[in-house]
Amino acid sequence: MPVPWFLLSLALGRSPGVLPLERLVGPQNTAHCSPGLSCHLWDGDVLCLPGTIEPPPGPVLVPTSLQTELVLRCYHETDCDLCVRVDVHLAVHGHWEKPEDEELFRGASDPEPREPGNASLQSQVVLSFQAYPTARCVLLEVQVPASLVPSGQSVGSVVFDCFEAALGGEVQIWSYTQPRYQKEVNLTQKLPALPWLNLSADGDNLRLVLDVSEGQRFGLSLYWDQVQGPPKPRWQRNMTGPQNFTLNHTELVPCLCIQMWPLEPDSIRTNLCPFREDPRAHRNLWRATRLRLLSPLAWQMDAPCALPAEAALCWRAPGGGPCQPLVPPLPRENVTVNKALEFPLLKGHPNLCVQVSSWEKLQLEECLWADSLGPLRDDMLLVETRGPQDNRSLCALEPSGCTPLSSKASTRAARLGEQLLGDLQSGRCEQLWNDDLGVLWACPMDKYIHKRWALVWLACLLFTAVLLLLFLLKKDHVKAAARVRRVLLLYSADDASFERIAGVLASALCQLPLRVAVDLWSRRELSALGPLAWFHAQRRQTLQEGGVVVLLFSPGAVALCHEWLQDGASVPGADAPHDAFAASLSCVLPDFLQGRAPGRYVGACFDRLLLPDAVPALFRTVPVFSLPTQLPDFLEALQGPGAPRPERLRERAEHVSRALQPALDCCFPPQGAPGPECRTGPKAGDAT
């Protein structure tokens, strides 16, 4: 019966001391022989009747020894049988005599007698194979020119492909001639045994079951199989069978392999690498991949496994827009993991970022110089291109493209074209790159931002701040008003009712006061940037300002989280262009997996719709509040250190509860009570 390929790999596979097995395609048996010999395999099997030994009538071709080799006979790509290839070594026994031996020659039809040198010697060789419960015999006809071999010397060998056998069994092979002129040659071989290994799902994780004989001691090791260099061990233990243990799903990567061996001297180690095509393992690999700066111009991509990737540089301007490819683009570079690489630059800049793509899909983007050179700068990237006859042109890289400095467009670079050209000529710009194609310059823009009105604005702001402070001192909510905290509300738009409830909650939170950002109020911006870029900008701004991100869970959001964690969800936002919650998962998950979420995230759900225990365990590492039951605690977590006194906090919770209650009663009526049509009023921001 065909054996699955991964089981044969486990028994015979990729340990450093074991060569990969040759694969034979198709069920046909074949025979081939060494140069100088000709051979033919009879169709079908023959009876295994060796008979008694007879004296040879003259020189005869007889088997002298046997050799075997394990190969795979495959009927499909993954269904293969273990097969034993047999190599029969042959020699000539006996001496030529005249004239009696002449009848043995193939030239018997000639009227004149022929010398042995003009004839050939033929023999029928039987191969007998026994492996419980089967037995087979095949017949090989072998022929050799008599003039080429003196008596008693080896003439070559004939190879038979092949006898199928079972793992762990013992095979016996005999070879003799028909008729039999000498005692048969034989060989006994023990085939490798296969410890049974089974992988099964255990919730989010994976259960590894090892069905090894009771009391048998064996070693088990998990390691990363490296394309270059030795394997990297991850875990090793000596065990007594049978055993099973659990692998966390976050530990699965394509190069994770399992090695087993009996605790005996000189034992053979068997290997299995079952996750090479697992989608979860490939997602985990990219989540575990990190880019880091080694020196001002050297960088490295750290990853557990080798992966196909290309790297390119781009320019990110402040404000949350997408990272723009350089013009002209620097050559893309194939990336080798865990190896230092050099940038084709003269110096680094915080706005230069590295994009890593695999199969034309962007996987990673890091601004590596931001840690060493500070945050993004409001610099303008000038591109100097060189044409034929040393013609040069200058343009500024902006979101709309590369704008010529002499352009009359209404962009910032066009308005400041002459000033930027003067900065370039006076040496105020940094040269980042220079080659035959052109030059890249980074020119500071700080001095052009409201330069003439800086003192006027400062005086106005100071005067306004004094007036505002005097006014707020007379109010009992001075602390809360002075520290308006930013809140980013993320939710899954399961249906229109839940979307309206989210809008009511956001509107009520704005009255506390809190600065609330929600995709309902930013439709145009969301459509222009795309969900992923919009969320990335909002999340960064919220966390930089000391705000908090609220994950509003619903049954749809919980299902989406499980799908993302377990079943290989599609690219976030690909099916729902306004669903910022789906797009946010690719950035939210690293914060939770790396322990950065506490203090920056909170969760919430409506107690009529979902229980907090239904939220995936990964997201319960931060507080999850049931609304409106836990509204006071929820509001205190949102307002942070600037939260008002408990009495004031209870008043605000009652205000939010009164705003929510009609919408909850309308959209989620108690069981058995049909609710009217849900109308939550106009949504703030619809006009935008």
XYZ file of C-alpha atoms in Angstrom:
688
model
C 0.000 0.000 0.000
C 1.436 3.437 -0.863
C 2.897 5.247 2.142
C 2.397 9.015 2.512
C 5.536 10.898 1.501
C 5.987 12.647 4.860
C 6.066 9.274 6.687
C 8.798 7.990 4.383
C 10.612 11.275 4.919
C 10.367 10.714 8.679
C 11.900 7.252 8.392
C 14.479 7.871 5.685
C 14.685 11.607 5.217
C 16.885 14.569 5.637
C 19.377 13.876 8.408
C 22.890 15.040 7.438
C 24.159 11.457 7.170
C 21.354 10.148 4.902
C 21.168 10.897 1.177
C 17.735 11.558 -0.370
C 16.207 8.471 -1.991
C 15.934 8.168 -5.749
C 12.330 8.280 -6.984
C 11.115 5.821 -9.640
C 7.899 6.799 -11.412
C 5.416 4.125 -12.469
C 4.766 0.471 -11.573
C 7.003 -1.192 -14.222
C 9.947 -3.375 -13.238
C 13.122 -2.738 -15.254
C 16.631 -4.154 -15.650
C 19.851 -2.619 -16.945
C 23.417 -3.855 -17.037
C 26.968 -2.584 -17.068
C 28.808 -1.782 -20.341
C 29.765 -4.846 -22.371
C 26.760 -6.855 -21.161
C 23.302 -7.124 -22.661
C 20.320 -8.106 -20.516
C 16.606 -8.731 -20.796
C 13.921 -9.008 -18.066
C 11.254 -11.660 -18.629
C 7.679 -10.432 -18.378
C 5.967 -11.390 -15.140
C 7.258 -13.482 -12.251
C 8.539 -17.070 -12.546
C 8.265 -20.048 -10.218
C 10.837 -20.107 -7.424
C 12.286 -23.615 -8.109
C 16.077 -23.572 -7.708
C 16.464 -27.320 -8.365
C 19.613 -29.361 -7.735
C 23.151 -28.354 -8.602
C 24.333 -29.675 -11.995
C 27.897 -29.794 -13.366
C 28.469 -26.989 -15.894
C 28.906 -28.135 -19.517
C 31.680 -25.570 -19.932
C 32.243 -21.919 -19.008
C 29.081 -20.426 -17.506
C 28.015 -16.956 -16.339
C 27.064 -17.106 -12.630
C 26.202 -14.575 -9.859
C 28.950 -13.955 -7.312
C 27.543 -11.331 -4.912
C 24.527 -9.113 -4.236
C 24.176 -5.441 -3.286
C 20.993 -3.552 -2.436
C 19.884 0.074 -2.411
C 16.668 1.641 -1.108
C 14.655 3.682 -3.629
C 11.095 5.030 -3.816
C 8.509 3.830 -6.329
C 5.958 6.636 -6.648
C 2.533 6.320 -8.247
C 1.610 9.924 -7.480
C 3.555 12.931 -6.276
C 3.046 12.143 -2.588
C 2.178 8.393 -2.594
C 5.323 6.274 -2.721
C 6.379 2.746 -1.782
C 9.715 1.789 -0.341
C 11.492 -0.397 -2.903
C 14.683 -2.515 -2.858
C 16.984 -2.239 -5.886
C 19.209 -5.347 -6.371
C 22.638 -5.254 -8.052
C 23.842 -8.767 -9.121
C 27.587 -9.078 -9.790
C 28.493 -11.753 -12.392
C 31.619 -13.748 -13.316
C 32.571 -16.600 -15.723
C 33.302 -19.997 -14.159
C 34.816 -22.900 -16.067
C 37.227 -23.181 -19.049
C 36.811 -23.316 -22.789
C 37.435 -26.732 -24.386
C 37.437 -27.772 -28.018
C 35.455 -29.046 -29.789
C 32.761 -29.809 -27.240
C 32.309 -26.234 -26.091
C 31.632 -24.920 -29.556
C 27.955 -25.793 -29.303
C 27.606 -23.242 -26.515
C 28.397 -20.384 -28.835
C 25.786 -18.264 -30.566
C 27.393 -19.018 -33.951
C 25.957 -22.590 -34.102
C 24.110 -21.835 -37.353
C 27.357 -21.225 -39.279
C 28.474 -24.237 -41.404
C 32.099 -23.623 -40.449
C 33.299 -23.959 -36.808
C 33.937 -20.625 -35.029
C 36.408 -19.629 -32.354
C 35.137 -18.660 -28.910
C 36.188 -15.065 -29.583
C 33.431 -14.726 -32.202
C 30.626 -15.994 -29.909
C 28.754 -14.822 -26.809
C 28.004 -16.508 -23.513
C 24.442 -16.463 -22.192
C 22.971 -17.217 -18.767
C 19.561 -17.157 -17.129
C 19.806 -15.593 -13.666
C 16.981 -15.927 -11.143
C 16.398 -13.335 -8.386
C 14.325 -14.636 -5.461
C 12.884 -12.106 -2.986
C 11.095 -12.890 0.295
C 9.593 -10.352 2.709
C 6.776 -11.655 4.894
C 4.088 -12.281 3.727
C 5.130 -12.030 0.044
C 7.631 -13.921 -2.164
C 8.651 -13.182 -5.759
C 11.068 -14.553 -8.361
C 12.110 -12.818 -11.594
C 14.233 -14.115 -14.479
C 17.026 -12.110 -16.141
C 18.735 -13.169 -19.359
C 22.314 -11.904 -19.485
C 24.719 -12.138 -22.403
C 28.432 -11.289 -22.707
C 30.928 -11.694 -25.588
C 33.129 -14.659 -24.714
C 36.298 -13.031 -26.026
C 36.099 -10.185 -23.515
C 36.386 -12.198 -20.324
C 38.856 -14.844 -19.241
C 37.549 -17.538 -16.946
C 37.188 -16.729 -13.234
C 37.027 -12.925 -13.588
C 34.138 -10.516 -13.027
C 32.362 -9.368 -16.169
C 30.094 -6.693 -14.664
C 26.671 -6.563 -13.077
C 22.972 -6.385 -13.828
C 20.607 -4.128 -11.816
C 16.936 -4.950 -11.184
C 14.385 -2.254 -10.224
C 12.806 -3.208 -7.905
C 11.142 -5.293 -5.126
C 8.591 -3.423 -3.006
C 8.934 -3.842 0.759
C 7.446 -2.550 3.995
C 9.148 -0.250 6.483
C 10.557 -2.081 9.480
C 10.512 -5.485 7.765
C 13.280 -7.983 6.996
C 13.968 -9.061 3.385
C 15.903 -12.088 2.083
C 17.279 -12.205 -1.470
C 18.788 -15.193 -3.325
C 20.310 -15.424 -6.793
C 21.178 -18.489 -8.858
C 21.288 -19.660 -12.468
C 18.750 -21.827 -14.223
C 19.868 -24.606 -14.420
C 21.767 -24.178 -11.137
C 25.524 -24.711 -11.487
C 26.597 -23.618 -7.999
C 25.240 -22.747 -4.565
C 23.045 -19.670 -4.645
C 24.309 -16.317 -3.279
C 22.053 -14.635 -0.697
C 21.611 -11.435 1.308
C 19.446 -10.549 4.319
C 18.604 -6.912 5.082
C 16.631 -5.171 7.844
C 14.695 -2.147 6.579
C 14.385 1.037 8.688
C 11.555 1.116 11.225
C 9.017 3.970 11.335
C 7.894 5.416 14.688
C 4.306 6.537 14.179
C 3.830 10.299 14.465
C 0.525 12.126 14.198
C -0.232 15.861 14.139
C -3.694 17.062 15.174
C -5.320 20.381 16.059
C -5.684 21.297 19.733
C -7.675 24.529 19.702
C -5.322 27.247 18.498
C -2.339 24.947 19.003
C -1.032 21.683 17.567
C -0.813 18.307 19.315
C 2.089 15.991 18.480
C 1.336 12.319 19.248
C 4.224 9.807 19.252
C 3.001 6.207 19.256
C 6.220 4.573 20.442
C 6.282 1.198 22.204
C 5.587 1.341 25.929
C 8.800 1.743 27.870
C 10.944 2.425 24.810
C 13.302 5.349 25.437
C 13.923 7.789 22.629
C 15.198 11.321 22.038
C 13.098 14.117 20.556
C 14.389 17.424 19.232
C 12.806 20.476 17.603
C 15.110 22.533 15.409
C 15.136 25.139 12.646
C 16.432 23.641 9.410
C 18.778 26.231 7.874
C 19.568 26.469 4.164
C 22.999 27.789 5.053
C 24.828 26.585 8.120
C 23.958 23.902 10.675
C 20.429 23.447 12.095
C 19.502 25.670 15.048
C 18.236 23.541 17.969
C 15.140 24.907 19.730
C 14.182 22.154 22.165
C 15.449 18.669 23.058
C 14.339 16.051 25.556
C 14.757 12.335 26.291
C 11.428 10.541 26.674
C 9.848 7.172 27.310
C 7.067 6.133 24.901
C 4.295 6.634 24.195
C 4.178 10.446 24.452
C 2.247 13.476 23.260
C 2.804 17.184 23.753
C 1.469 20.506 22.448
C 3.103 23.016 20.113
C 1.941 26.636 20.410
C 0.630 27.841 17.059
C 2.830 30.954 17.289
C 5.939 28.713 17.281
C 5.161 27.175 13.887
C 7.471 28.329 11.093
C 8.151 26.604 7.747
C 11.641 25.409 8.737
C 10.571 23.910 12.086
C 11.544 20.220 11.996
C 11.181 17.267 14.348
C 13.966 14.728 14.902
C 13.560 11.345 16.664
C 16.044 8.622 17.540
C 16.144 5.604 19.866
C 18.450 6.043 22.850
C 20.848 3.366 21.632
C 24.488 3.533 20.501
C 24.944 4.577 16.845
C 21.200 4.892 16.297
C 19.817 6.424 13.096
C 18.053 9.761 13.526
C 14.869 10.320 11.550
C 13.550 13.745 10.604
C 10.222 15.350 9.693
C 9.613 18.927 8.507
C 5.781 19.038 8.204
C 5.194 22.812 8.154
C 6.935 23.873 4.938
C 3.623 24.525 3.141
C 1.535 25.488 6.199
C -0.030 28.988 5.681
C 0.016 29.648 9.443
C 3.728 28.911 9.566
C 4.429 31.360 6.739
C 2.377 34.090 8.457
C 4.252 33.471 11.724
C 7.557 33.666 9.855
C 6.824 37.169 8.580
C 5.558 38.255 12.013
C 8.822 37.058 13.550
C 10.968 38.745 10.905
C 12.734 41.929 12.013
C 14.850 44.558 10.262
C 17.669 46.202 12.172
C 20.377 48.745 11.467
C 23.915 47.461 12.066
C 25.803 50.648 11.196
C 24.929 53.933 9.460
C 24.690 52.158 6.078
C 24.520 48.426 6.943
C 21.367 46.515 7.863
C 20.140 42.965 8.376
C 16.887 41.048 8.179
C 16.592 38.567 11.069
C 14.265 35.599 10.521
C 14.093 31.982 11.746
C 13.965 30.573 8.194
C 15.141 31.449 4.734
C 12.510 33.237 2.651
C 12.353 34.774 -0.834
C 12.389 38.554 -0.468
C 13.423 41.751 -2.202
C 14.244 45.059 -0.508
C 13.853 48.621 -1.780
C 14.163 52.108 -0.266
C 11.294 54.600 -0.068
C 10.704 58.097 1.372
C 8.120 58.674 4.123
C 7.000 62.239 4.769
C 5.407 63.296 8.089
C 1.624 63.171 8.167
C 0.869 59.476 7.733
C 0.883 59.169 3.949
C 2.201 56.103 2.143
C 5.927 55.619 1.726
C 6.874 56.814 -1.775
C 9.295 54.929 -4.024
C 12.423 56.883 -4.809
C 12.727 58.556 -8.220
C 14.792 57.291 -9.928
C 14.367 54.039 -7.995
C 17.437 52.538 -6.424
C 17.956 48.952 -7.645
C 15.946 46.324 -5.772
C 18.111 43.869 -3.885
C 17.539 40.188 -3.114
C 17.675 39.681 0.637
C 19.496 36.854 2.407
C 18.224 36.479 5.965
C 20.608 36.828 8.915
C 23.265 38.377 6.692
C 24.585 41.944 6.761
C 23.661 44.012 3.682
C 24.838 47.430 2.512
C 22.657 50.349 1.369
C 23.756 52.133 -1.837
C 23.710 55.454 0.046
C 26.120 58.145 1.152
C 24.370 58.712 4.487
C 21.164 57.791 6.287
C 18.046 59.879 6.975
C 15.093 59.260 9.340
C 12.609 59.585 6.447
C 14.273 56.791 4.439
C 12.513 53.464 4.984
C 13.104 49.884 3.850
C 10.308 47.961 2.146
C 10.620 44.166 1.974
C 8.418 42.357 -0.547
C 7.856 38.673 -1.325
C 6.213 37.563 -4.574
C 5.373 41.240 -5.288
C 3.497 41.582 -1.986
C 4.693 44.095 0.618
C 5.464 42.253 3.868
C 7.596 44.621 5.986
C 8.284 48.338 6.145
C 10.677 49.872 8.662
C 12.224 53.336 8.967
C 15.507 52.016 10.333
C 17.183 55.384 10.952
C 14.316 56.769 13.062
C 15.800 55.352 16.294
C 19.300 56.731 15.785
C 18.539 59.989 13.930
C 15.250 60.917 15.572
C 11.637 61.118 14.334
C 10.521 61.935 10.795
C 11.639 65.362 9.610
C 9.703 67.870 7.534
C 12.379 67.715 4.810
C 11.832 67.927 1.074
C 13.525 65.254 -1.040
C 14.998 66.816 -4.190
C 15.803 64.531 -7.106
C 18.497 65.646 -9.526
C 18.441 63.579 -12.727
C 21.175 63.541 -15.351
C 20.354 63.170 -19.002
C 22.400 63.006 -22.187
C 25.010 65.716 -22.756
C 25.081 66.338 -18.999
C 21.586 67.861 -18.971
C 20.293 68.150 -15.404
C 16.819 68.652 -13.992
C 15.479 69.059 -10.462
C 12.164 67.969 -9.002
C 10.763 67.538 -5.503
C 9.211 64.252 -4.373
C 5.634 64.932 -3.160
C 2.549 62.721 -2.708
C 1.331 63.766 -6.161
C 4.642 62.785 -7.797
C 7.959 64.451 -8.550
C 7.190 68.189 -9.024
C 9.686 70.274 -11.083
C 10.961 73.243 -9.064
C 10.097 75.567 -11.953
C 6.501 74.287 -12.093
C 3.525 76.618 -11.614
C 1.534 73.957 -9.774
C -0.150 74.763 -6.471
C 2.020 72.400 -4.426
C 4.368 73.435 -1.631
C 7.474 72.523 -3.626
C 6.362 74.620 -6.614
C 5.644 77.674 -4.401
C 9.058 77.413 -2.733
C 10.987 76.354 -5.838
C 13.364 79.318 -5.940
C 14.102 79.142 -2.199
C 14.802 75.391 -2.397
C 17.115 75.929 -5.342
C 18.954 78.563 -3.328
C 19.289 76.191 -0.360
C 20.715 73.544 -2.671
C 23.268 75.904 -4.183
C 24.309 77.267 -0.765
C 24.969 73.781 0.665
C 22.058 73.687 3.149
C 20.789 70.343 1.744
C 22.189 66.898 2.625
C 23.341 64.640 -0.195
C 21.950 61.124 0.397
C 22.848 59.343 -2.859
C 24.957 60.010 -5.935
C 25.645 57.968 -9.055
C 25.505 58.219 -12.843
C 21.699 58.367 -12.864
C 21.340 61.301 -10.497
C 21.557 62.677 -6.969
C 19.167 62.699 -3.984
C 19.119 65.744 -1.663
C 17.221 66.263 1.616
C 16.426 69.955 2.183
C 15.029 71.166 5.572
C 11.644 72.909 5.361
C 11.251 74.086 8.966
C 12.164 77.702 8.279
C 9.486 78.042 5.579
C 6.563 77.017 7.795
C 4.873 80.285 8.757
C 8.269 81.932 9.171
C 6.979 85.532 8.877
C 4.136 85.025 11.314
C 5.923 82.975 13.955
C 6.189 85.788 16.560
C 2.656 87.036 15.886
C 1.225 83.571 16.270
C 3.237 82.989 19.414
C 1.879 86.197 21.004
C -1.681 85.370 19.972
C -1.412 81.849 21.287
C 0.048 83.082 24.577
C -2.726 85.644 24.999
C -5.392 83.073 24.130
C -3.891 80.569 26.543
C -3.976 83.118 29.386
C -7.615 83.965 28.708
C -8.551 80.310 28.479
C -6.756 79.506 31.720
C -8.526 82.314 33.557
C -11.849 81.082 32.233
C -11.202 77.443 33.117
C -10.122 78.260 36.647
C -13.737 79.201 37.342
C -15.019 75.809 36.204
C -14.952 72.600 38.200
C -13.801 70.562 35.202
C -10.567 72.468 34.627
C -8.315 69.368 34.727
C -10.414 67.353 32.328
C -10.715 70.243 29.881
C -6.978 70.921 30.022
C -6.166 67.294 29.304
C -8.469 66.162 26.542
C -7.304 62.663 25.758
C -7.373 61.198 22.255
C -9.349 57.949 21.700
C -9.274 55.765 18.565
C -12.412 53.586 18.358
C -12.100 50.391 16.264
C -15.026 48.090 15.547
C -16.269 45.571 12.979
C -19.289 46.768 11.012
C -21.281 43.524 11.397
C -24.442 45.238 10.229
C -26.033 48.693 10.023
C -27.433 48.465 13.567
C -24.073 47.806 15.183
C -22.442 50.521 13.099
C -25.016 53.019 14.352
C -24.501 51.909 17.957
C -20.756 52.526 17.492
C -21.549 56.006 16.178
C -23.783 56.772 19.194
C -21.040 55.623 21.582
C -18.425 57.768 19.804
C -20.698 60.830 19.900
C -21.403 60.333 23.620
C -17.673 60.004 24.412
C -16.993 63.306 22.633
C -19.129 65.072 25.280
C -16.943 63.981 28.247
C -14.773 65.523 26.684
C -12.589 63.131 24.706
C -11.160 63.514 21.186
C -12.617 60.512 19.406
C -11.463 59.215 15.999
C -13.702 56.665 14.250
C -13.873 55.607 10.603
C -17.551 56.652 10.393
C -16.442 60.299 10.522
C -13.558 59.990 8.056
C -15.089 58.283 5.030
C -13.397 60.456 2.418
C -9.986 60.285 4.042
C -10.398 56.523 4.499
C -11.275 56.052 0.820
C -8.364 58.214 -0.313
C -5.666 56.580 1.818
C -7.048 53.045 2.139
C -7.956 51.346 5.469
C -4.419 50.168 6.317
C -2.710 53.550 5.794
C -5.564 55.418 7.556
C -5.417 53.178 10.622
C -1.610 53.255 10.727
C -1.624 57.073 10.814
C -4.445 57.295 13.400
C -2.877 54.663 15.667
C 0.561 56.309 15.571
C -0.899 59.753 16.322
C -3.080 58.407 19.145
C -0.234 56.555 20.881
C 2.273 59.391 20.382
C -0.159 61.747 22.154
C -0.603 59.349 25.074
C -4.093 58.331 23.965
C -5.818 54.958 24.034
C -7.102 52.572 21.353
C -10.537 51.014 22.059
C -11.326 47.616 20.500
C -15.139 47.360 20.410
C -15.824 43.630 20.106
C -18.846 42.109 18.416
C -19.499 38.547 17.205
C -18.146 39.565 13.803
C -15.003 41.076 15.318
C -14.376 37.937 17.404
C -14.804 35.722 14.328
C -12.425 37.929 12.366
C -9.792 37.691 15.129
C -10.044 33.886 15.228
C -9.850 33.710 11.433
C -6.747 35.939 11.420
C -5.051 33.918 14.179
C -5.907 30.433 12.930
C -7.267 29.996 9.430
C -5.292 32.278 7.149
C -7.465 35.347 6.724
C -7.191 37.341 3.521
C -5.382 40.650 3.357
C -7.086 43.006 5.825
C -9.422 45.430 4.188
C -9.384 43.694 0.802
C -13.087 42.823 0.891
C -14.417 45.766 2.957
C -12.783 49.044 1.946
C -14.243 50.967 4.932
C -13.590 48.318 7.565
C -10.747 49.830 9.575
C -11.016 47.051 12.176
C -10.034 44.399 9.595
C -7.161 46.542 8.345
C -6.002 47.251 11.899
C -5.347 43.619 12.853
C -1.977 43.499 11.041
C -0.692 46.321 13.309
C -2.671 45.548 16.466
C -1.528 41.912 16.752
C 2.234 42.689 17.088
C 1.475 45.018 20.040
C -0.381 42.182 21.827
C 2.065 39.437 20.863
C 5.046 41.497 22.072
C 3.411 42.674 25.314
C 3.102 46.355 24.344
C -0.698 46.531 24.563
C -1.310 47.124 28.345
C -1.801 50.816 29.065
C -2.386 51.635 25.400
C -5.393 49.444 24.527
C -8.718 48.629 26.207
C -11.535 46.380 25.051
C -15.289 46.749 25.298
C -18.434 44.868 24.312
C -22.181 45.320 24.801
C -23.503 42.971 27.467
C -26.678 42.265 25.459
C -24.595 41.077 22.519
C -21.386 39.476 23.777
C -19.754 38.306 27.001
C -16.168 39.405 27.745
C -15.125 35.735 28.044
C -15.938 35.295 24.337
C -13.128 37.681 23.410
C -9.978 35.739 22.289
C -7.532 35.195 25.149
C -4.784 37.196 23.421
C -6.900 40.378 23.631
C -7.883 39.811 27.272
C -4.385 40.814 28.355
C -5.893 44.327 28.541
C -9.116 45.246 30.423
C -12.317 44.287 28.560
C -15.412 46.145 29.851
C -19.051 45.123 29.475
C -21.255 48.085 28.535
C -23.244 49.732 29.897
C -22.785 47.719 33.143
C -19.134 48.765 33.625
C -19.374 52.268 32.166
C -17.711 54.074 35.149
C -14.654 51.811 35.009
C -14.579 52.104 31.211
C -14.631 55.924 31.317
C -11.954 56.003 34.018
C -9.686 53.832 31.811
C -10.277 56.139 28.825
C -9.555 59.379 30.681
C -6.454 57.961 32.350
C -4.561 60.002 34.952
C -6.758 63.043 34.286
C -9.987 61.276 35.293
C -12.348 63.429 37.408
C -13.512 62.702 40.952
C -15.699 59.597 41.465
C -18.899 61.672 41.798
C -18.197 63.479 38.557
C -17.248 60.195 36.876
C -20.598 58.619 37.873
C -22.460 61.608 36.417
C -20.642 61.215 33.111
C -21.319 57.458 33.083
C -25.048 58.153 33.562
C -24.936 60.656 30.709
C -23.334 58.110 28.347
C -25.745 55.395 29.520
C -28.762 57.608 28.798
C -27.393 58.289 25.317
C -26.793 54.595 24.652
C -29.948 53.094 26.160
C -32.472 54.126 23.435
C -30.161 52.897 20.703
C -29.553 49.565 22.498
C -33.280 49.076 23.133
C -34.008 49.863 19.508
C -31.336 47.731 17.849
C -31.009 44.901 20.416
C -34.429 44.518 22.121
C -34.869 41.984 24.949
C -35.755 38.456 23.827
C -39.392 38.179 22.786
C -39.880 41.942 22.505
C -39.821 43.052 18.846
C -37.982 46.347 18.561
C -38.999 49.251 16.332
C -36.921 50.339 13.414
C -33.533 51.444 14.699
C -32.926 55.135 14.183
C -29.959 56.649 15.904
C -30.072 59.975 14.189
C -27.525 61.482 11.826
C -23.933 60.394 12.265
C -21.302 62.991 12.960
C -18.876 63.347 10.130
C -21.177 62.040 7.375
C -20.621 65.250 5.530
C -16.925 64.672 5.375
